[in-house]
Coordinates of C-alpha atoms in Angstrom, one line a residue:
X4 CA -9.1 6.2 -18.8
X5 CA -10.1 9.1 -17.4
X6 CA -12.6 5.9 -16.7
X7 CA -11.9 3.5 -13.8
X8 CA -9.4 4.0 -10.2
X9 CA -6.9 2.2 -9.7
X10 CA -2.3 2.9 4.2
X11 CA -3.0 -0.5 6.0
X12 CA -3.3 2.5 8.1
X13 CA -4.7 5.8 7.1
X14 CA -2.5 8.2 6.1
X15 CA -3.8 12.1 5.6
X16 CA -2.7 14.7 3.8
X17 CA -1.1 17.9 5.2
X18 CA -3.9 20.0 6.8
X19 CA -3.0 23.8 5.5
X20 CA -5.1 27.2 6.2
X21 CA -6.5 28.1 2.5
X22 CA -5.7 31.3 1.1
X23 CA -7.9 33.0 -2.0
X24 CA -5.4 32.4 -4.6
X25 CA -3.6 29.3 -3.5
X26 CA -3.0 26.7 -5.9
X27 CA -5.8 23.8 -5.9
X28 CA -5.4 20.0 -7.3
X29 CA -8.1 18.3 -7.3
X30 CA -9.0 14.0 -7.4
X31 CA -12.2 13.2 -8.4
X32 CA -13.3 9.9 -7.8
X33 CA -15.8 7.6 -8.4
X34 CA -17.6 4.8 -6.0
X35 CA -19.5 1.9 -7.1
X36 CA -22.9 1.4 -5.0
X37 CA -22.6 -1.5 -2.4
X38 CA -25.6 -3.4 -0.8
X39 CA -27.0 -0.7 1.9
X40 CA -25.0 2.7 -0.2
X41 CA -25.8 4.1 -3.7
X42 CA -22.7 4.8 -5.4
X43 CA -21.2 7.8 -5.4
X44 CA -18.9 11.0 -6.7
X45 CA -15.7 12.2 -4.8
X46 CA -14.3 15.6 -4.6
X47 CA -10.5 15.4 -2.4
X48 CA -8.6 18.7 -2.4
X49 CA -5.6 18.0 -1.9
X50 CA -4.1 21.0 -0.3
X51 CA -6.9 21.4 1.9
X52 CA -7.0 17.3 2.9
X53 CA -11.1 17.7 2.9
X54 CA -13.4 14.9 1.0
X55 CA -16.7 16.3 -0.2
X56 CA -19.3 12.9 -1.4
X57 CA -21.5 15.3 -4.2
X58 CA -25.1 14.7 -3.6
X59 CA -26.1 13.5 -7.1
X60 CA -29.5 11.8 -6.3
X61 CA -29.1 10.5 -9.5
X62 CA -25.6 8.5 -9.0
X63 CA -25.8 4.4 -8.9
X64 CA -23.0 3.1 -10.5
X65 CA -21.2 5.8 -11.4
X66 CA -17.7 4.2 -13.0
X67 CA -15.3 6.2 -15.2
X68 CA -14.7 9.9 -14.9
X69 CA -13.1 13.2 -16.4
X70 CA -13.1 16.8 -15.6
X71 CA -13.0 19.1 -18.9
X72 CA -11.6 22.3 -18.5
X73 CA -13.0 24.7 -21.2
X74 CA -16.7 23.5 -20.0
X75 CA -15.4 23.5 -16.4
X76 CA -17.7 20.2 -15.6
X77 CA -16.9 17.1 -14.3
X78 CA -18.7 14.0 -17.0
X79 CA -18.9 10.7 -15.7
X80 CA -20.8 7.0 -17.0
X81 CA -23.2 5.4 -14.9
X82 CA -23.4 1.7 -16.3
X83 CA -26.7 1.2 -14.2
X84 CA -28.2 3.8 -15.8
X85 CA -26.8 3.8 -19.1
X86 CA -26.1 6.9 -19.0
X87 CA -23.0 9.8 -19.7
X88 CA -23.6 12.8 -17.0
X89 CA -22.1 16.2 -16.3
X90 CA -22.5 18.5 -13.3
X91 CA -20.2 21.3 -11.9
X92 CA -17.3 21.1 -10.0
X93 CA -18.9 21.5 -6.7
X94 CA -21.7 19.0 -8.1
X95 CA -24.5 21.0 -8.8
X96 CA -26.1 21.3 -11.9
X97 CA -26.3 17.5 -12.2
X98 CA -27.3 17.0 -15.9
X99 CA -28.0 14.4 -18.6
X100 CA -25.9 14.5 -21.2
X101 CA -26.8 10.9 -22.9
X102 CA -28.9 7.9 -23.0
X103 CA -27.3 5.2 -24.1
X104 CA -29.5 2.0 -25.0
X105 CA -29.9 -0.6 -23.0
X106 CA -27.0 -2.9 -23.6
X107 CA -24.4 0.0 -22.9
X108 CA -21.8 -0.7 -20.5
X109 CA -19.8 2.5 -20.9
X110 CA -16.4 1.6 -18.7
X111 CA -14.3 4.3 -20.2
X112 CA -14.6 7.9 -20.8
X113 CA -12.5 11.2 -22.0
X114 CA -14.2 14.3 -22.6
X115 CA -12.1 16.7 -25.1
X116 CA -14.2 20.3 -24.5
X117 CA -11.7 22.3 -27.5
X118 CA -12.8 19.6 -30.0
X119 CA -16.1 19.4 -28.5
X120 CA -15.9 15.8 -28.1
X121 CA -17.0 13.0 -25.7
X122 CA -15.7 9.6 -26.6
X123 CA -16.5 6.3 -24.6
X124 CA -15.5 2.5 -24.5
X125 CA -18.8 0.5 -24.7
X126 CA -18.6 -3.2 -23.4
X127 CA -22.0 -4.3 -23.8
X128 CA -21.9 -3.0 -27.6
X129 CA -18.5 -4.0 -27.9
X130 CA -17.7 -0.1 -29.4
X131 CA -15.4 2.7 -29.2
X132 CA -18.6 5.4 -29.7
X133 CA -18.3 9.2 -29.4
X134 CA -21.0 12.0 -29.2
X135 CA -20.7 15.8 -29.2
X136 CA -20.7 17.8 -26.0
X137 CA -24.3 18.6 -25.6
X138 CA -25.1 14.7 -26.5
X139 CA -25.7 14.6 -29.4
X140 CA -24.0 13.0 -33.3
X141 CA -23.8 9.9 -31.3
X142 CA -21.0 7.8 -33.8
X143 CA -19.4 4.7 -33.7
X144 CA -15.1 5.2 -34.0
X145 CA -14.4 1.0 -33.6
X146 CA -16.3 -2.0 -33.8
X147 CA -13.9 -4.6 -35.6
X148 CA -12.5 -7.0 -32.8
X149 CA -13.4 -5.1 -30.0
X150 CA -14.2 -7.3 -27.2
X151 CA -14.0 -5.8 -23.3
X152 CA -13.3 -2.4 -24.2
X153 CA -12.0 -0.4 -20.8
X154 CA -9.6 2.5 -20.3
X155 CA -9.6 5.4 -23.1
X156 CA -7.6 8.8 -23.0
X157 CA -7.9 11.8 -26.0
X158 CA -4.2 13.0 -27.1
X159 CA -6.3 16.6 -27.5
X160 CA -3.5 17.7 -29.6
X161 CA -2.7 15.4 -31.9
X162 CA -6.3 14.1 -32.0
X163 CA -5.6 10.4 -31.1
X164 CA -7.7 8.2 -28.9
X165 CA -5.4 5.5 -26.9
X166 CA -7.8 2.2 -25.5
X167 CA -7.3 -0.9 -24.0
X168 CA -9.1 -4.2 -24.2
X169 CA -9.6 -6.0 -21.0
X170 CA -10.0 -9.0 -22.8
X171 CA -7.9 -9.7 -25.8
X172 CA -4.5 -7.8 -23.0
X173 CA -3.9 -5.2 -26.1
X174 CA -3.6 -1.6 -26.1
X175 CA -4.6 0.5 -29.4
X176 CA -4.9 3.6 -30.9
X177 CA -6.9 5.5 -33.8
X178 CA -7.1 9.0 -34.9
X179 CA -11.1 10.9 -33.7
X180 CA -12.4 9.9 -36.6
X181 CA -11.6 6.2 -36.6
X182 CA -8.8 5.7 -39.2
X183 CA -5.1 5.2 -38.6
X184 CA -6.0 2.3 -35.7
X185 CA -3.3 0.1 -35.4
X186 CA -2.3 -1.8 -32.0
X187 CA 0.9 -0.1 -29.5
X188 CA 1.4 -3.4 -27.7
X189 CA -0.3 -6.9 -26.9
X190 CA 3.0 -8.7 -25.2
X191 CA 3.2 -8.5 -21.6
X192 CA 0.2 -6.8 -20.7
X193 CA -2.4 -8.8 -18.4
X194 CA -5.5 -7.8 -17.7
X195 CA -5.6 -3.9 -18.0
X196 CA -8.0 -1.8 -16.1
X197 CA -7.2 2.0 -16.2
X198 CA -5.3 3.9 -19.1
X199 CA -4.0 7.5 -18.8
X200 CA -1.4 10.1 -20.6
X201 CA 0.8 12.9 -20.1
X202 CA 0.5 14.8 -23.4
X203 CA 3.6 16.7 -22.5
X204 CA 5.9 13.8 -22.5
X205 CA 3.6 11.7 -24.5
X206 CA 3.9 9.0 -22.6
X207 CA 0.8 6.5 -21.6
X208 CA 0.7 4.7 -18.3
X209 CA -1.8 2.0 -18.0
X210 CA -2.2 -0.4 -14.4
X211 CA -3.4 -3.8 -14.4
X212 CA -5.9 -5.5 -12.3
X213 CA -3.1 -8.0 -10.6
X214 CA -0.8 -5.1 -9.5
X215 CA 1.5 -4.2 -12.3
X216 CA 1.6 -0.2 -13.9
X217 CA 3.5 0.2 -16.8
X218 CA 3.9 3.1 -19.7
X219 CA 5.3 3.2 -23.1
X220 CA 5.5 6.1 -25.4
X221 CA 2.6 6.9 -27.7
X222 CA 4.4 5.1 -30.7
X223 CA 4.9 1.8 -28.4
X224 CA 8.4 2.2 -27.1
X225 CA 10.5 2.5 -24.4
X226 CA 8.5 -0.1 -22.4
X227 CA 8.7 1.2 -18.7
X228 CA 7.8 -0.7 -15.3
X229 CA 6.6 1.5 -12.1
X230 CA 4.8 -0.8 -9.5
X231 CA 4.9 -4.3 -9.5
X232 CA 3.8 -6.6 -6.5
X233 CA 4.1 -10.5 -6.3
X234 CA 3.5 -11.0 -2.8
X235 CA 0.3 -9.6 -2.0
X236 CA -1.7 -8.9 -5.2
X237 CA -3.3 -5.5 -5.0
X238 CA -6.5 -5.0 -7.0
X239 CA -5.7 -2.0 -9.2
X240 CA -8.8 -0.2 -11.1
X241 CA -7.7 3.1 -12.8
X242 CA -4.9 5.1 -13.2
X243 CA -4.2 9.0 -13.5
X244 CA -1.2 11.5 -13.8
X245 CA -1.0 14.9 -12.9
X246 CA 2.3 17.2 -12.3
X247 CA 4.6 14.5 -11.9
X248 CA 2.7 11.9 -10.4
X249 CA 1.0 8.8 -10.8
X250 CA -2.3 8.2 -9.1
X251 CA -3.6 4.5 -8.8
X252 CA -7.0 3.3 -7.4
X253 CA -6.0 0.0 -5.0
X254 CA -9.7 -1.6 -4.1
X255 CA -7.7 -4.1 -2.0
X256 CA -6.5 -1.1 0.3
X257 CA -8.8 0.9 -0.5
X258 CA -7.2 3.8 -1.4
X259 CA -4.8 5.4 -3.7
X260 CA -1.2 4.4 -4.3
X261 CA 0.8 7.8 -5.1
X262 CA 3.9 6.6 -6.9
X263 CA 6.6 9.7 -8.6
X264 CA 6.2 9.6 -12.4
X265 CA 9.6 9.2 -13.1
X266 CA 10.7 7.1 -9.8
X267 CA 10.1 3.2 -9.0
X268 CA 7.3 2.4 -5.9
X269 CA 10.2 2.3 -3.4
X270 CA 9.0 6.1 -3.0
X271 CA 5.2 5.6 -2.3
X272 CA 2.4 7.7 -0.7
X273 CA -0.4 5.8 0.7
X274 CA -3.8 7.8 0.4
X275 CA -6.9 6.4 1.6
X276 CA -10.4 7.0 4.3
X277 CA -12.6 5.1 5.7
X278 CA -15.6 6.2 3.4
X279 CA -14.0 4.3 0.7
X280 CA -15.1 0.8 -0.2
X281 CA -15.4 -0.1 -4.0
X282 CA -13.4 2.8 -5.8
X283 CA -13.8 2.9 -9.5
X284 CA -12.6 5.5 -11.5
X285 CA -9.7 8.6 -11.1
X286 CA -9.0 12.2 -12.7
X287 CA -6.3 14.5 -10.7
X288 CA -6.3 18.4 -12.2
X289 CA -6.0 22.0 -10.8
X290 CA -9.2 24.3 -11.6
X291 CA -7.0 27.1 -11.5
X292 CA -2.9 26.4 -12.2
X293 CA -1.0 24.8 -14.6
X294 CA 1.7 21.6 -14.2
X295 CA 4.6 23.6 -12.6
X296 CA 7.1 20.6 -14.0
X297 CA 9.9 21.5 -10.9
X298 CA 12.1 19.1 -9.7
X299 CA 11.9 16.9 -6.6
X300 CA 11.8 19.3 -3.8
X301 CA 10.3 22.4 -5.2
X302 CA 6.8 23.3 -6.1
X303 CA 4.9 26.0 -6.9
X304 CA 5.2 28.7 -9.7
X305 CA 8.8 29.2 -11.0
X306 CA 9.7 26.4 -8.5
X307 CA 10.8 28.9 -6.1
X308 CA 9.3 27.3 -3.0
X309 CA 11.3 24.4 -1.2
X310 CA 9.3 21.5 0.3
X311 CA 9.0 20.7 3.9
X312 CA 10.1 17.4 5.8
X313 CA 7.7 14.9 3.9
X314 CA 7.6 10.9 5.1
X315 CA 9.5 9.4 2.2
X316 CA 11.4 12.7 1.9
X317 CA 10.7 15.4 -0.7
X318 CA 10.3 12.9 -3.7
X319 CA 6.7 13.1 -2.2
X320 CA 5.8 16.7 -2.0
X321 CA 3.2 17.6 -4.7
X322 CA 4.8 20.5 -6.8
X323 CA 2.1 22.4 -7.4
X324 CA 0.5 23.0 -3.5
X325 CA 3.7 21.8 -1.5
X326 CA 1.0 19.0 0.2
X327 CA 3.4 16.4 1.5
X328 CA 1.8 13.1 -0.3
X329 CA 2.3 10.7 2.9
X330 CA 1.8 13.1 5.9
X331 CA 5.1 14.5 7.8
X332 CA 8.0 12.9 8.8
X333 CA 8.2 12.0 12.4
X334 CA 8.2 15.1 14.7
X335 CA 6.8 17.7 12.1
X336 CA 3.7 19.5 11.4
X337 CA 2.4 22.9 10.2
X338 CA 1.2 23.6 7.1
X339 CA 4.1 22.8 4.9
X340 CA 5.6 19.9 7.3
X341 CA 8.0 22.3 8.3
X342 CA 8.2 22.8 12.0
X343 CA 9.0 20.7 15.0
X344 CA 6.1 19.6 17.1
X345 CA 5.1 21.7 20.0
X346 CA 6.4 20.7 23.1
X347 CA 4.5 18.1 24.8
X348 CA 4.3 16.6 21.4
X349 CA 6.1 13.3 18.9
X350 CA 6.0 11.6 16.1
X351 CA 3.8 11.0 13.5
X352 CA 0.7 13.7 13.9
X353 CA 2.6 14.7 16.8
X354 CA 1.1 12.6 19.6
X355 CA 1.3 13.4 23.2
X356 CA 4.3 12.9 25.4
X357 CA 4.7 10.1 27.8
X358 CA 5.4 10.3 31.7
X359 CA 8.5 11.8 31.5
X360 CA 10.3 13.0 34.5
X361 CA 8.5 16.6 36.1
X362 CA 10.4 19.9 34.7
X363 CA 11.2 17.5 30.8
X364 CA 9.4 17.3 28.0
X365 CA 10.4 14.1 25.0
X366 CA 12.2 14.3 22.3
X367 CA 9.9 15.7 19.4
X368 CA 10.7 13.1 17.1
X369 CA 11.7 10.0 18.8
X370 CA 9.6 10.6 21.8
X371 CA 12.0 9.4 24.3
X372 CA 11.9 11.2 27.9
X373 CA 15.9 12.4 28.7
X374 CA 15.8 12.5 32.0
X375 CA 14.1 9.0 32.4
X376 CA 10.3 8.5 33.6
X377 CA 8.0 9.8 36.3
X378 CA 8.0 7.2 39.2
X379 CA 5.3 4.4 38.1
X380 CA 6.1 5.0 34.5
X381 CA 8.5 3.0 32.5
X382 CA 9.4 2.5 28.7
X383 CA 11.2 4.1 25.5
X384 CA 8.8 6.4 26.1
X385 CA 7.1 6.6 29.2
X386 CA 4.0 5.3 28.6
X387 CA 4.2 2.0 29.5
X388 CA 2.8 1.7 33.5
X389 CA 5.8 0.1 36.0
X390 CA 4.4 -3.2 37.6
X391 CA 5.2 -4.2 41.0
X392 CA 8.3 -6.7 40.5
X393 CA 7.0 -10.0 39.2
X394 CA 3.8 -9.1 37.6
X395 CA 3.1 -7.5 34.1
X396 CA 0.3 -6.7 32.0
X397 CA -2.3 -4.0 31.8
X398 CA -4.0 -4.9 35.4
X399 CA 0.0 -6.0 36.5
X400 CA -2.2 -9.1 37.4
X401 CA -0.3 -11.4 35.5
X402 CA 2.8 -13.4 37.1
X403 CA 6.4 -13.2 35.2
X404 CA 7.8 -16.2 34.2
X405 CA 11.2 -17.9 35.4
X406 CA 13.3 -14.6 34.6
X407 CA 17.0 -14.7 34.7
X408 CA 19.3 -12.6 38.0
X409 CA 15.3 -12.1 39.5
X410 CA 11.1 -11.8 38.8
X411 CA 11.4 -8.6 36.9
X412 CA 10.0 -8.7 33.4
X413 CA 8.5 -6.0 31.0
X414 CA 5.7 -4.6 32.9
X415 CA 3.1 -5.1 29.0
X416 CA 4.5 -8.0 27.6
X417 CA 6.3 -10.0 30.2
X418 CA 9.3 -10.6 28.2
X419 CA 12.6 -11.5 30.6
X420 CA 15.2 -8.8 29.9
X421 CA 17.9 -11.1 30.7
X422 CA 16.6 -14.3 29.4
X423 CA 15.5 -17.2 31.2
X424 CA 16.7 -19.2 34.1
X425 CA 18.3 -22.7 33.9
X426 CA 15.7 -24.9 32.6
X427 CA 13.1 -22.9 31.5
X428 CA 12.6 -21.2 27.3
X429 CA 10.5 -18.9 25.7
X430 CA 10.1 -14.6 25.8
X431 CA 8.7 -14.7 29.1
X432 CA 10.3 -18.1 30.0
X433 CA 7.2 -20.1 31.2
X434 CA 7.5 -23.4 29.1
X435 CA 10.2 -25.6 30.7
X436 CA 13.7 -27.6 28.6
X437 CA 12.4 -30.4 26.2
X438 CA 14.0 -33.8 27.3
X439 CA 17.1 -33.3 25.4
X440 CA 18.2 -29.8 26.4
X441 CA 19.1 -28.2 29.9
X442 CA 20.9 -25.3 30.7
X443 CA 19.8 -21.3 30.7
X444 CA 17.3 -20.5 28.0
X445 CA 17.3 -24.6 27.0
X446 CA 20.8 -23.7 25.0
X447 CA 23.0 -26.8 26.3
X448 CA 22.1 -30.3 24.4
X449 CA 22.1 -33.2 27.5
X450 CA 24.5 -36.5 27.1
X451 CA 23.7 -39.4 26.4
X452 CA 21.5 -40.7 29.0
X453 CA 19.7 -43.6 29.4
X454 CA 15.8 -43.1 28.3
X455 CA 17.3 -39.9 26.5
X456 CA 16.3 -37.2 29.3
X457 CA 18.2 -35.2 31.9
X458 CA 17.6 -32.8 34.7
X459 CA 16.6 -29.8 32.1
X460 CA 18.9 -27.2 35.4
X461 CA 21.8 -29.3 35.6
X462 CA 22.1 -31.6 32.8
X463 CA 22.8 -34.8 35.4
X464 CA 21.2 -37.7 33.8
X465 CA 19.0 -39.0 36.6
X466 CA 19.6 -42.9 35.5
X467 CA 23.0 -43.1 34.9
X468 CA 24.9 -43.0 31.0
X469 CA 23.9 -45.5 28.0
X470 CA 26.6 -47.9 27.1
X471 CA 30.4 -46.6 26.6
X472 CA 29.7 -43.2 28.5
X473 CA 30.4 -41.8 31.4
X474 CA 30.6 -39.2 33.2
X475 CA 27.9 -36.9 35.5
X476 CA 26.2 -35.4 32.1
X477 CA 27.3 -38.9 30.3
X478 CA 29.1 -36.6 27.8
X479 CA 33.2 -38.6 28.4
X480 CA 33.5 -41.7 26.4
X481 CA 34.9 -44.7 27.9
X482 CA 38.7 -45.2 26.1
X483 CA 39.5 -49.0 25.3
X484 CA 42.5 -50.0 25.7
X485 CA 42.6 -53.8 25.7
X486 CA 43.3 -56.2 22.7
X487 CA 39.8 -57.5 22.9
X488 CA 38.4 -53.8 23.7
X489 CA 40.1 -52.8 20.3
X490 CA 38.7 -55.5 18.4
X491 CA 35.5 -54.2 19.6
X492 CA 35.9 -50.9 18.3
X493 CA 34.3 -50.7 14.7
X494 CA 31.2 -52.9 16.5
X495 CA 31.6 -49.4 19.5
X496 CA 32.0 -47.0 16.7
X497 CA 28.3 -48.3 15.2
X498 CA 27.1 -48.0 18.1
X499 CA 28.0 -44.6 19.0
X500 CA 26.8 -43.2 15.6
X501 CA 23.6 -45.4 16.1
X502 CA 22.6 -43.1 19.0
X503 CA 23.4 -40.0 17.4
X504 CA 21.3 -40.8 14.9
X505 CA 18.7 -41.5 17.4
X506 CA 19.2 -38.4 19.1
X507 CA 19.1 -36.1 15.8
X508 CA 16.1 -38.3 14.8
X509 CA 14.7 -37.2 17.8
X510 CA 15.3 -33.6 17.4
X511 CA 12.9 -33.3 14.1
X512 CA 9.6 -35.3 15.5

C-alpha cells in the first residue's frame, strides 16, 4: 500500500546537528484512534531522530497513507470519516479531497501526482475506485470478485496498479484504466496486509498479518522470503521501501522492523516510542534527494561517505543520511556513530561509569574498571555495592546461603561463587540434598540404604544397608561364595535390579 504499517526495548535513532542542505528521509505514519486518543498522523525524520504528531483536528481513523511529490502533500483515508485527505508536509493546510459514501472503507491508497491520479481499495464497496487529484472523476477500476480489498501501489511508469485481497490470499494487477487484470500469485500467501514496490528494480514486497514479508517481481516470479517468525507471531500491518530498505509496521512491538532489501532479518533494526499504540499505515521518502543506490557501508551522494560503527554493523546505516538504523554499537556516539564515548562513559548511549578505582576511568565499550573497584564497590563493572561477608542484596540485609570455602556470595543476587557446601543445592545453596543425594552441590547419588535416605553431608546411611550390601554408604555388594549362595544368585540378581528400579522410579516422582 502506501495504505497500512506494518525494540522490546526502545531503540533511537542517531541524534545529528541538522545542517540546511543535509539529506532528509522521512516516515510518515499513521495511528488508529484508541479509547481516550483520536487517531493520528506521524512525521519521523530520520536523520534528525524527532517525531512530530500533526495536529489535524480532523484525524479519527486515519489508515493508509502516501506522500506525492509533484503536489508535495501527504493524502491519507480516514475509514471513520469516509474520507481521502491531503495536507502539507509539516501538516498544515489540512484539506478534503473526497467524500466517499457511507459504506466506504478505503484501506489502501497511492496517489500518482504526474498522472494526476488517486486510486484506492474500497472494502465496504468491495472496489478498486480512483478519482483525480482535486477529487473529482470518481471511477470504478475493479469490481468483479473483489472481496477484502487492502494494500495498492501505482507502477507510475508503466501505469499498473498492483493490490491484494485480504480475503481470497491473492495478489493482482491491472493497467489505470482497468483492463489487462490478471492475478501475480494466490499460492502461499496468507493473509496480506500491506503491499509496496520499488519501481527501479520492479520488484513488489508485500507482509502478512502472521509475520511473513515476501516479494516477487512484477510479472510473478522469483518468489523471495525476507522475515519469517514461527515463534512469536508478530502482527504486521503495512509495508514500505525506500533506498534499500524495507520498512514494516509490527503492532505487536509496536514499532517498525527495518530489514536490508536485499539481506534476510538476521540484520534487523528495531524502531519504535512509546507514543505508538495501534500503528496503521507507512510511506518512507526524502523531500529533497534521490535513492543514492550505494552499497552496504556508504551513503550519501556518489557514495563517497563511509558509515560509522552501527549495532548490526554497516548493513544498517541508511545510505542516504548515514543514520545508523539500530543506534551505535557499544562504546560510540556522535553524529555518525563514529567516535568513542567520552571518558566517564560505556556502552550503549554511553552510560556512566561505575566505581572504578580513583585516578581510572572503564573501558568505553565494555565498561569494565582496569584497575579493579573503589573500596565498597564490586562487579564487572563497578556498580554493584560490596556487602559485608554473608549478606547480599540491595539493603545487604539478606543472609547467603551455605556457600562453599566460606559465607561470601554475590553481594545482588546471592549466588555462591564456588558452589555449595556438602549437603546443600541451588544458586545460592539454601534448599538442602533430596533423600537420594549427598555430597557438595547434591552431585553424589547415596547407596542403597534401608528407607532409601542417607545423611545428605556424608552419604552414611543412618539405618544400616538393604539386603546384600554393605559397606558405610551401602554402595559394596556382598560376594557369595557358597554352593547354596550360588544357587541363590539369579533369585540375588532380581533382587538387586528390583531396587534399582525402585530407586530410578523414585528419581522421576
Amino acid at each position: 500500500m502506501k495504505a497500512s504499517v506494518c525494540v522490546l526495548f526502545f531503540i533511537g535513532l542517531v541524534v545529528r546537528t541538522q545542517t540546511q542542505d543535509q539529506p532528509e528521509v522521512v516516515i510518515l505514519l499513521t495511528e488508529r484512534h484508541s479509547l481516550f486518543t483520536v487517531g493520528s498522523v506521524y512525521r519521523w525524520d530520520v536523520f534528525k531522530d524527532t517525531i512530530t504528531r500533526h495536529n489535524l483536528t480532523s484525524a479519527i481513523t486515519p489508515t493508509a497513507i502516501d506522500y506525492d511529490n509533484v503536489t508535495r502533500r501527504i493524502y491519507w483515508t480516514d475509514i471513520s470519516r469516509e474520507e481521502i485527505r491531503s495536507s502539507k508536509l509539516d501538516g498544515g493546510n489540512d484539506t478534503l479531497v473526497r467524500k466517499l459514501n457511507n459504506v466506504s472503507n478505503a484501506q489502501g491508497l497511492t496517489v500518482d501526482g504526474r498522472h494526476g491520479k488517486i486510486f484506492y481499495t474500497d472494502l465496504g464497496n468491495e472496489v478498486i475506485g480512483s478519482i483525480d487529484m482535486d477529487g473529482s472523476n470518481s471511477t470504478v477500476i475493479a469490481s468483479a470478485n473483489v472481496s477484502f480489498p487492502i494494500g495498492i501501489v501505482a507502477d507510475k511508469t508503466d501505469r499498473k496498479l498492483y493490490w491484494l485481497d485480504h480475503d481470497t490470499d491473492i495478489l493482482e494487477s491491472c493497467n489505470y484504466d482497468g483492463s489487462g487484470r490478471k492475478v501475480l500469485t494466490s499460492t502461499g500467501i496468507y493473509a496480506p496486509t500491506g503491499l509496496t514496490i520499488n519501481e527501479k528494480t520492479g520488484r513488489l514486497y508485500w507482509c502478512e498479518y502472521n509475520g511473513n514479508v515476501y516479494s516477487i517481481l512484477k510479472d510473478g516470479s522469483d518468489r523471495k522470503t525476507h522475515y519469517t517468525n514461527t515463534f512469536v507471531k508478530p502482527r504486521l500491518m503495512d509495508i514500505a521501501v525506500f533506498n534499500g530498505f524495507l520498512y514494516i509496521i509490527d503492532r505487536t512491538y509496536r514499532g517498525i522492523r527495518v530489514i536490508p532489501e536485499n539481506r534476510n532479518h538476521t540484520h534487523m533494526g528495531l524502531l519504535s516510542s512509546k507514543s505508538f499504540r495501534t500503528l496503521t499505515g507507512i510511506h518512507v521518502f526524502s523531500p529533497n534527494f534521490g535513492e543514492t543506490g550505494c552499497p552496504d557501508g556508504r551513503y550519501g551522494a556518489g557514495c563517497t561517505s563511509v558509515c560509522g560503527r552501527c549495532t548490526g554493523g554497516m548493513t544498517l546505516c541508511e545510505k542516504t543520511t548515514g543514520s545508523c538504523l539500530g543506534g551505535c554499537d557499544a562504546g560510540y556516539d556522535g553524529n555518525f556513530c563514529s567516535k568513542a564515548c567520552k571518558p566517564g562513559t560505556f556502552g550503549k548511549r554511553c552510560s556512566p561509569c561505575g566505581n572504578c578505582k580513583e585516578g581510572t576511568t572503564c573501558n568505553h565499550v565494555s565498561g569494565k574498571c582496569p584497575n579493579g573497584c573503589q573500596t565498597g564497590w564490586e562487579g564487572d563493572t563497578c556498580h554493584q555495592k560490596a556487602c559485608r561477608s554473608g549478606l547480599y542484596g540491595s539493603q545487604c540485609s539478606i543472609p547467603c546461603g551455605n556457600c562453599k570455602d566460606g559465607p561470601r556470595c554475590n553481594s545482588t543476587n546471592g549466588a555462591c561463587p564456588h558452589g555449595c557446601n556438602a549437603g546443600w543445592r541451588g544458586a545460592r545453596c539454601t534448599t538442602k540434598c533430596s533423600s537420594l543425594y549427598y555430597g557438595q552441590n547434591c552431585g553424589r547419588m547415596c547407596g542403597y540404604c534401608r528407607g532409601d535416605t542417607c545423611d545428605p553431608f556424608t552419604g552414611v546411611c543412618p539405618h544400616g544397608c538393604q539386603t546384600y550390601w554393605k559397606g558405610p554408604l551401602c554402595q559394596d555388594l556382598h560376594v557369595l561364595t557358597s554352593p547354596a549362595s550360588l544357587a541363590r544368585s539369579r533369585f540375588v540378581d532380581a533382587l538387586i535390579f528390583a531396587a534399582a528400579a525402585s530407586r530410578i522410579y523414585k528419581l522421576f516422582i
